[in-house]
């Protein structure tokens, strides 16, 4: 029997998840169907319930529902509980297991695909919303030299610092307080790129060897990546690899098989993809 999966969000039409999961399914010979579901902003829970009643086996959850998904789950993996955000549901009779594969996807893309070790590196994480929360624990588990969280609304970064302090060397700063500091890896986890905006940053944070990583993906380089290049960074990556790797981790949770990711990442990064 064909098992049904879906990605749920608002908006959702831009999602590449159906394409990615169908490639995984073909490659691993899994009989699944995967669709995109638009939920009304006030209708997340009811849309999930209808999908479950229709026999759905699991879901991916995207903006803006990851925190609501955390509330709806009846059980959480450690990484989802600590992130306070869920991007994957696995349905099992009456139970909804909530997981968060975003951080694992980001770390795998940086460490394996880009071949850049996170260990002992100075990392700047821009943003303190759901996207940032999901990646802090997996980054700290790589034992960086330090992780600085910067956010336009500083108290949100402070809250994350307090929450994650027990897991590693984490600090919180205002963007302008970063003046005079430089980093090995700078990750944009804000939603600013969605509206072609950029947080106001002091110059001098990027060196030639800094990896500038935008968790957003787009056919054109994002404003953040263009800025990083102007500032001298020579290693630039958008979120395509993270998107595919988090999907692979969800697929593994559902199907128990880890799909190959290199070909689809390369295809999605082609301008015409
Ligand atoms: P997501 O789940 O995508 O992280 P979110 O929880 O709404 O979405 O968080 C959006 C993040 O992007 C926040 O850190 C937000 O900063 P504030 O907390 O100050 O709102 C950040 N952000 C969005 N647009 C931004 C902009 N133009 N400049 C700077 N930060 C921005």
mmCIF file of N, CA, C and O in Angstrom, residues 94-165:
data_model
loop_
_atom_site.group_PDB
_atom_site.id
_atom_site.type_symbol
_atom_site.label_atom_id
_atom_site.label_comp_id
_atom_site.label_asym_id
_atom_site.label_seq_id
_atom_site.Cartn_x
_atom_site.Cartn_y
_atom_site.Cartn_z
ATOM 1 N N UNK A 94 -2.540 6.444 17.640
ATOM 2 C CA UNK A 94 -3.028 7.703 18.220
ATOM 3 C C UNK A 94 -1.908 8.696 18.501
ATOM 4 O O UNK A 94 -2.174 9.813 18.926
ATOM 5 N N UNK A 95 -0.683 8.246 18.323
ATOM 6 C CA UNK A 95 0.423 9.104 18.754
ATOM 7 C C UNK A 95 1.021 9.910 17.605
ATOM 8 O O UNK A 95 1.024 9.474 16.456
ATOM 9 N N UNK A 96 1.531 11.093 17.970
ATOM 10 C CA UNK A 96 2.227 11.939 16.997
ATOM 11 C C UNK A 96 3.622 12.195 17.547
ATOM 12 O O UNK A 96 3.795 12.944 18.517
ATOM 13 N N UNK A 97 4.614 11.544 16.945
ATOM 14 C CA UNK A 97 5.989 11.803 17.364
ATOM 15 C C UNK A 97 6.487 13.054 16.635
ATOM 16 O O UNK A 97 6.387 13.144 15.414
ATOM 17 N N UNK A 98 7.000 14.021 17.403
ATOM 18 C CA UNK A 98 7.549 15.243 16.818
ATOM 19 C C UNK A 98 9.073 15.213 16.868
ATOM 20 O O UNK A 98 9.664 14.976 17.921
ATOM 21 N N UNK A 99 9.706 15.472 15.730
ATOM 22 C CA UNK A 99 11.174 15.511 15.679
ATOM 23 C C UNK A 99 11.589 16.825 15.013
ATOM 24 O O UNK A 99 10.769 17.523 14.400
ATOM 25 N N UNK A 100 12.852 17.163 15.154
ATOM 26 C CA UNK A 100 13.373 18.332 14.447
ATOM 27 C C UNK A 100 14.674 17.939 13.766
ATOM 28 O O UNK A 100 15.681 17.692 14.435
ATOM 29 N N UNK A 101 14.634 17.860 12.442
ATOM 30 C CA UNK A 101 15.806 17.403 11.682
ATOM 31 C C UNK A 101 16.575 18.574 11.059
ATOM 32 O O UNK A 101 17.550 18.350 10.348
ATOM 33 N N UNK A 102 16.121 19.818 11.333
ATOM 34 C CA UNK A 102 16.761 20.982 10.697
ATOM 35 C C UNK A 102 18.229 21.115 11.084
ATOM 36 O O UNK A 102 19.086 21.367 10.234
ATOM 37 N N UNK A 103 18.496 21.001 12.382
ATOM 38 C CA UNK A 103 19.869 21.207 12.858
ATOM 39 C C UNK A 103 20.798 20.128 12.327
ATOM 40 O O UNK A 103 21.926 20.416 11.890
ATOM 41 N N UNK A 104 20.322 18.886 12.341
ATOM 42 C CA UNK A 104 21.141 17.793 11.814
ATOM 43 C C UNK A 104 21.419 18.035 10.336
ATOM 44 O O UNK A 104 22.523 17.781 9.834
ATOM 45 N N UNK A 105 20.412 18.557 9.615
ATOM 46 C CA UNK A 105 20.582 18.845 8.192
ATOM 47 C C UNK A 105 21.621 19.933 7.953
ATOM 48 O O UNK A 105 22.462 19.824 7.061
ATOM 49 N N UNK A 106 21.567 20.978 8.765
ATOM 50 C CA UNK A 106 22.534 22.070 8.622
ATOM 51 C C UNK A 106 23.949 21.573 8.915
ATOM 52 O O UNK A 106 24.888 21.827 8.140
ATOM 53 N N UNK A 107 24.095 20.848 10.027
ATOM 54 C CA UNK A 107 25.429 20.392 10.424
ATOM 55 C C UNK A 107 25.991 19.438 9.371
ATOM 56 O O UNK A 107 27.162 19.522 9.000
ATOM 57 N N UNK A 108 25.149 18.561 8.858
ATOM 58 C CA UNK A 108 25.639 17.615 7.844
ATOM 59 C C UNK A 108 26.044 18.348 6.569
ATOM 60 O O UNK A 108 27.046 18.008 5.933
ATOM 61 N N UNK A 109 25.271 19.358 6.192
ATOM 62 C CA UNK A 109 25.623 20.096 4.980
ATOM 63 C C UNK A 109 26.974 20.793 5.151
ATOM 64 O O UNK A 109 27.815 20.768 4.249
ATOM 65 N N UNK A 110 27.177 21.408 6.323
ATOM 66 C CA UNK A 110 28.449 22.123 6.536
ATOM 67 C C UNK A 110 29.610 21.126 6.662
ATOM 68 O O UNK A 110 30.642 21.260 5.994
ATOM 69 N N UNK A 111 29.406 20.117 7.523
ATOM 70 C CA UNK A 111 30.536 19.242 7.861
ATOM 71 C C UNK A 111 30.853 18.233 6.749
ATOM 72 O O UNK A 111 32.021 17.974 6.467
ATOM 73 N N UNK A 112 29.828 17.682 6.111
ATOM 74 C CA UNK A 112 30.058 16.622 5.109
ATOM 75 C C UNK A 112 30.085 17.208 3.689
ATOM 76 O O UNK A 112 31.066 17.059 2.975
ATOM 77 N N UNK A 113 29.020 17.919 3.308
ATOM 78 C CA UNK A 113 28.949 18.383 1.915
ATOM 79 C C UNK A 113 29.958 19.489 1.634
ATOM 80 O O UNK A 113 30.600 19.507 0.580
ATOM 81 N N UNK A 114 30.064 20.449 2.564
ATOM 82 C CA UNK A 114 31.013 21.548 2.349
ATOM 83 C C UNK A 114 32.389 21.217 2.929
ATOM 84 O O UNK A 114 33.339 21.973 2.745
ATOM 85 N N UNK A 115 32.440 20.137 3.686
ATOM 86 C CA UNK A 115 33.710 19.653 4.245
ATOM 87 C C UNK A 115 34.398 20.701 5.130
ATOM 88 O O UNK A 115 35.603 20.893 5.072
ATOM 89 N N UNK A 116 33.578 21.379 5.947
ATOM 90 C CA UNK A 116 34.111 22.389 6.866
ATOM 91 C C UNK A 116 33.765 21.952 8.284
ATOM 92 O O UNK A 116 32.573 21.852 8.640
ATOM 93 N N UNK A 117 34.763 21.684 9.088
ATOM 94 C CA UNK A 117 34.496 21.237 10.456
ATOM 95 C C UNK A 117 33.962 22.396 11.296
ATOM 96 O O UNK A 117 34.430 23.525 11.185
ATOM 97 N N UNK A 118 32.980 22.104 12.133
ATOM 98 C CA UNK A 118 32.407 23.115 13.030
ATOM 99 C C UNK A 118 33.181 23.158 14.353
ATOM 100 O O UNK A 118 33.213 24.176 15.046
ATOM 101 N N UNK A 119 33.835 22.068 14.649
ATOM 102 C CA UNK A 119 34.567 21.943 15.915
ATOM 103 C C UNK A 119 35.637 23.034 16.023
ATOM 104 O O UNK A 119 36.380 23.291 15.072
ATOM 105 N N UNK A 120 35.666 23.678 17.190
ATOM 106 C CA UNK A 120 36.655 24.733 17.505
ATOM 107 C C UNK A 120 36.480 26.014 16.695
ATOM 108 O O UNK A 120 37.335 26.898 16.750
ATOM 109 N N UNK A 121 35.401 26.125 15.936
ATOM 110 C CA UNK A 121 35.195 27.334 15.128
ATOM 111 C C UNK A 121 34.392 28.380 15.910
ATOM 112 O O UNK A 121 33.624 28.037 16.804
ATOM 113 N N UNK A 122 34.603 29.651 15.533
ATOM 114 C CA UNK A 122 33.800 30.739 16.111
ATOM 115 C C UNK A 122 32.595 30.944 15.194
ATOM 116 O O UNK A 122 32.761 31.277 14.014
ATOM 117 N N UNK A 123 31.412 30.765 15.744
ATOM 118 C CA UNK A 123 30.196 30.786 14.921
ATOM 119 C C UNK A 123 29.314 31.957 15.329
ATOM 120 O O UNK A 123 29.120 32.221 16.523
ATOM 121 N N UNK A 124 28.789 32.646 14.326
ATOM 122 C CA UNK A 124 27.766 33.663 14.566
ATOM 123 C C UNK A 124 26.455 33.162 13.976
ATOM 124 O O UNK A 124 26.401 32.794 12.793
ATOM 125 N N UNK A 125 25.430 33.138 14.798
ATOM 126 C CA UNK A 125 24.091 32.764 14.334
ATOM 127 C C UNK A 125 23.236 34.023 14.365
ATOM 128 O O UNK A 125 23.016 34.607 15.435
ATOM 129 N N UNK A 126 22.770 34.440 13.192
ATOM 130 C CA UNK A 126 21.928 35.633 13.096
ATOM 131 C C UNK A 126 20.465 35.219 13.152
ATOM 132 O O UNK A 126 20.019 34.425 12.328
ATOM 133 N N UNK A 127 19.731 35.785 14.120
ATOM 134 C CA UNK A 127 18.310 35.478 14.246
ATOM 135 C C UNK A 127 18.035 34.680 15.497
ATOM 136 O O UNK A 127 18.912 33.959 16.005
ATOM 137 N N UNK A 128 16.824 34.840 16.019
ATOM 138 C CA UNK A 128 16.459 34.139 17.257
ATOM 139 C C UNK A 128 15.023 33.629 17.173
ATOM 140 O O UNK A 128 14.344 33.493 18.188
ATOM 141 N N UNK A 129 14.550 33.355 15.955
ATOM 142 C CA UNK A 129 13.216 32.803 15.768
ATOM 143 C C UNK A 129 13.276 31.284 15.697
ATOM 144 O O UNK A 129 14.255 30.658 16.122
ATOM 145 N N UNK A 130 12.226 30.707 15.124
ATOM 146 C CA UNK A 130 12.130 29.251 15.067
ATOM 147 C C UNK A 130 13.272 28.608 14.299
ATOM 148 O O UNK A 130 13.782 27.555 14.682
ATOM 149 N N UNK A 131 13.705 29.245 13.217
ATOM 150 C CA UNK A 131 14.772 28.661 12.399
ATOM 151 C C UNK A 131 16.071 28.596 13.199
ATOM 152 O O UNK A 131 16.804 27.605 13.131
ATOM 153 N N UNK A 132 16.349 29.639 13.957
ATOM 154 C CA UNK A 132 17.573 29.654 14.774
ATOM 155 C C UNK A 132 17.500 28.617 15.892
ATOM 156 O O UNK A 132 18.446 27.842 16.104
ATOM 157 N N UNK A 133 16.381 28.587 16.588
ATOM 158 C CA UNK A 133 16.223 27.651 17.716
ATOM 159 C C UNK A 133 16.538 26.217 17.322
ATOM 160 O O UNK A 133 17.138 25.462 18.089
ATOM 161 N N UNK A 134 16.086 25.849 16.114
ATOM 162 C CA UNK A 134 16.207 24.465 15.678
ATOM 163 C C UNK A 134 17.637 23.997 15.462
ATOM 164 O O UNK A 134 17.901 22.795 15.442
ATOM 165 N N UNK A 135 18.568 24.934 15.288
ATOM 166 C CA UNK A 135 19.928 24.510 14.930
ATOM 167 C C UNK A 135 20.942 24.700 16.061
ATOM 168 O O UNK A 135 22.089 24.262 15.937
ATOM 169 N N UNK A 136 20.545 25.326 17.157
ATOM 170 C CA UNK A 136 21.537 25.666 18.194
ATOM 171 C C UNK A 136 22.118 24.413 18.850
ATOM 172 O O UNK A 136 23.348 24.277 18.955
ATOM 173 N N UNK A 137 21.277 23.498 19.297
ATOM 174 C CA UNK A 137 21.806 22.303 19.979
ATOM 175 C C UNK A 137 22.726 21.481 19.065
ATOM 176 O O UNK A 137 23.853 21.165 19.462
ATOM 177 N N UNK A 138 22.287 21.148 17.841
ATOM 178 C CA UNK A 138 23.197 20.382 16.974
ATOM 179 C C UNK A 138 24.513 21.114 16.702
ATOM 180 O O UNK A 138 25.565 20.471 16.596
ATOM 181 N N UNK A 139 24.492 22.437 16.597
ATOM 182 C CA UNK A 139 25.754 23.173 16.409
ATOM 183 C C UNK A 139 26.626 23.046 17.652
ATOM 184 O O UNK A 139 27.821 22.765 17.563
ATOM 185 N N UNK A 140 26.028 23.224 18.833
ATOM 186 C CA UNK A 140 26.820 23.140 20.070
ATOM 187 C C UNK A 140 27.372 21.730 20.274
ATOM 188 O O UNK A 140 28.461 21.559 20.834
ATOM 189 N N UNK A 141 26.634 20.726 19.793
ATOM 190 C CA UNK A 141 27.116 19.337 19.952
ATOM 191 C C UNK A 141 28.393 19.081 19.139
ATOM 192 O O UNK A 141 29.107 18.119 19.400
ATOM 193 N N UNK A 142 28.671 19.954 18.170
ATOM 194 C CA UNK A 142 29.922 19.827 17.391
ATOM 195 C C UNK A 142 31.101 20.468 18.113
ATOM 196 O O UNK A 142 32.207 20.522 17.578
ATOM 197 N N UNK A 143 30.844 21.019 19.279
ATOM 198 C CA UNK A 143 31.878 21.639 20.112
ATOM 199 C C UNK A 143 32.647 22.760 19.412
ATOM 200 O O UNK A 143 33.879 22.721 19.258
ATOM 201 N N UNK A 144 31.910 23.796 19.011
ATOM 202 C CA UNK A 144 32.586 24.974 18.461
ATOM 203 C C UNK A 144 33.338 25.704 19.573
ATOM 204 O O UNK A 144 33.067 25.491 20.757
ATOM 205 N N UNK A 145 34.267 26.610 19.171
ATOM 206 C CA UNK A 145 34.954 27.437 20.183
ATOM 207 C C UNK A 145 33.945 28.338 20.873
ATOM 208 O O UNK A 145 34.066 28.615 22.072
ATOM 209 N N UNK A 146 32.962 28.803 20.116
ATOM 210 C CA UNK A 146 31.914 29.641 20.704
ATOM 211 C C UNK A 146 30.809 29.859 19.704
ATOM 212 O O UNK A 146 31.037 29.799 18.492
ATOM 213 N N UNK A 147 29.614 30.085 20.219
ATOM 214 C CA UNK A 147 28.460 30.383 19.364
ATOM 215 C C UNK A 147 27.842 31.680 19.872
ATOM 216 O O UNK A 147 27.433 31.761 21.036
ATOM 217 N N UNK A 148 27.822 32.699 19.009
ATOM 218 C CA UNK A 148 27.209 33.973 19.369
ATOM 219 C C UNK A 148 25.871 34.074 18.627
ATOM 220 O O UNK A 148 25.824 33.861 17.410
ATOM 221 N N UNK A 149 24.819 34.381 19.377
ATOM 222 C CA UNK A 149 23.501 34.588 18.761
ATOM 223 C C UNK A 149 23.244 36.097 18.731
ATOM 224 O O UNK A 149 23.347 36.761 19.767
ATOM 225 N N UNK A 150 22.965 36.640 17.540
ATOM 226 C CA UNK A 150 22.661 38.069 17.430
ATOM 227 C C UNK A 150 21.262 38.216 16.852
ATOM 228 O O UNK A 150 20.870 37.462 15.964
ATOM 229 N N UNK A 151 20.528 39.177 17.389
ATOM 230 C CA UNK A 151 19.164 39.370 16.893
ATOM 231 C C UNK A 151 18.760 40.832 16.957
ATOM 232 O O UNK A 151 19.237 41.577 17.811
ATOM 233 N N UNK A 152 17.893 41.222 16.008
ATOM 234 C CA UNK A 152 17.389 42.599 15.958
ATOM 235 C C UNK A 152 16.696 42.952 17.277
ATOM 236 O O UNK A 152 16.855 44.040 17.790
ATOM 237 N N UNK A 153 15.929 42.010 17.817
ATOM 238 C CA UNK A 153 15.283 42.212 19.120
ATOM 239 C C UNK A 153 16.163 41.492 20.147
ATOM 240 O O UNK A 153 16.080 40.269 20.298
ATOM 241 N N UNK A 154 17.035 42.225 20.842
ATOM 242 C CA UNK A 154 18.098 41.560 21.602
ATOM 243 C C UNK A 154 17.600 40.615 22.704
ATOM 244 O O UNK A 154 18.234 39.589 22.955
ATOM 245 N N UNK A 155 16.479 40.924 23.326
ATOM 246 C CA UNK A 155 16.101 40.060 24.461
ATOM 247 C C UNK A 155 15.776 38.633 24.012
ATOM 248 O O UNK A 155 15.951 37.686 24.774
ATOM 249 N N UNK A 156 15.376 38.473 22.736
ATOM 250 C CA UNK A 156 15.093 37.103 22.262
ATOM 251 C C UNK A 156 16.393 36.294 22.168
ATOM 252 O O UNK A 156 16.418 35.097 22.447
ATOM 253 N N UNK A 157 17.467 36.977 21.778
ATOM 254 C CA UNK A 157 18.772 36.292 21.736
ATOM 255 C C UNK A 157 19.218 35.948 23.159
ATOM 256 O O UNK A 157 19.761 34.864 23.409
ATOM 257 N N UNK A 158 18.958 36.860 24.097
ATOM 258 C CA UNK A 158 19.323 36.599 25.497
ATOM 259 C C UNK A 158 18.571 35.384 26.044
ATOM 260 O O UNK A 158 19.142 34.559 26.768
ATOM 261 N N UNK A 159 17.300 35.287 25.694
ATOM 262 C CA UNK A 159 16.511 34.136 26.171
ATOM 263 C C UNK A 159 17.092 32.826 25.657
ATOM 264 O O UNK A 159 17.198 31.841 26.392
ATOM 265 N N UNK A 160 17.491 32.828 24.377
ATOM 266 C CA UNK A 160 18.089 31.608 23.812
ATOM 267 C C UNK A 160 19.416 31.301 24.498
ATOM 268 O O UNK A 160 19.738 30.144 24.775
ATOM 269 N N UNK A 161 20.192 32.343 24.767
ATOM 270 C CA UNK A 161 21.480 32.115 25.452
ATOM 271 C C UNK A 161 21.236 31.416 26.798
ATOM 272 O O UNK A 161 21.897 30.428 27.120
ATOM 273 N N UNK A 162 20.271 31.951 27.557
ATOM 274 C CA UNK A 162 19.981 31.339 28.865
ATOM 275 C C UNK A 162 19.558 29.885 28.698
ATOM 276 O O UNK A 162 19.986 29.003 29.420
ATOM 277 N N UNK A 163 18.712 29.653 27.707
ATOM 278 C CA UNK A 163 18.168 28.313 27.537
ATOM 279 C C UNK A 163 19.224 27.296 27.109
ATOM 280 O O UNK A 163 19.174 26.135 27.520
ATOM 281 N N UNK A 164 20.191 27.744 26.294
ATOM 282 C CA UNK A 164 21.156 26.791 25.737
ATOM 283 C C UNK A 164 22.510 26.797 26.438
ATOM 284 O O UNK A 164 23.396 26.027 26.075
ATOM 285 N N UNK A 165 22.665 27.647 27.465
ATOM 286 C CA UNK A 165 23.979 27.802 28.109
ATOM 287 C C UNK A 165 24.512 26.465 28.633
ATOM 288 O O UNK A 165 25.720 26.219 28.608
#
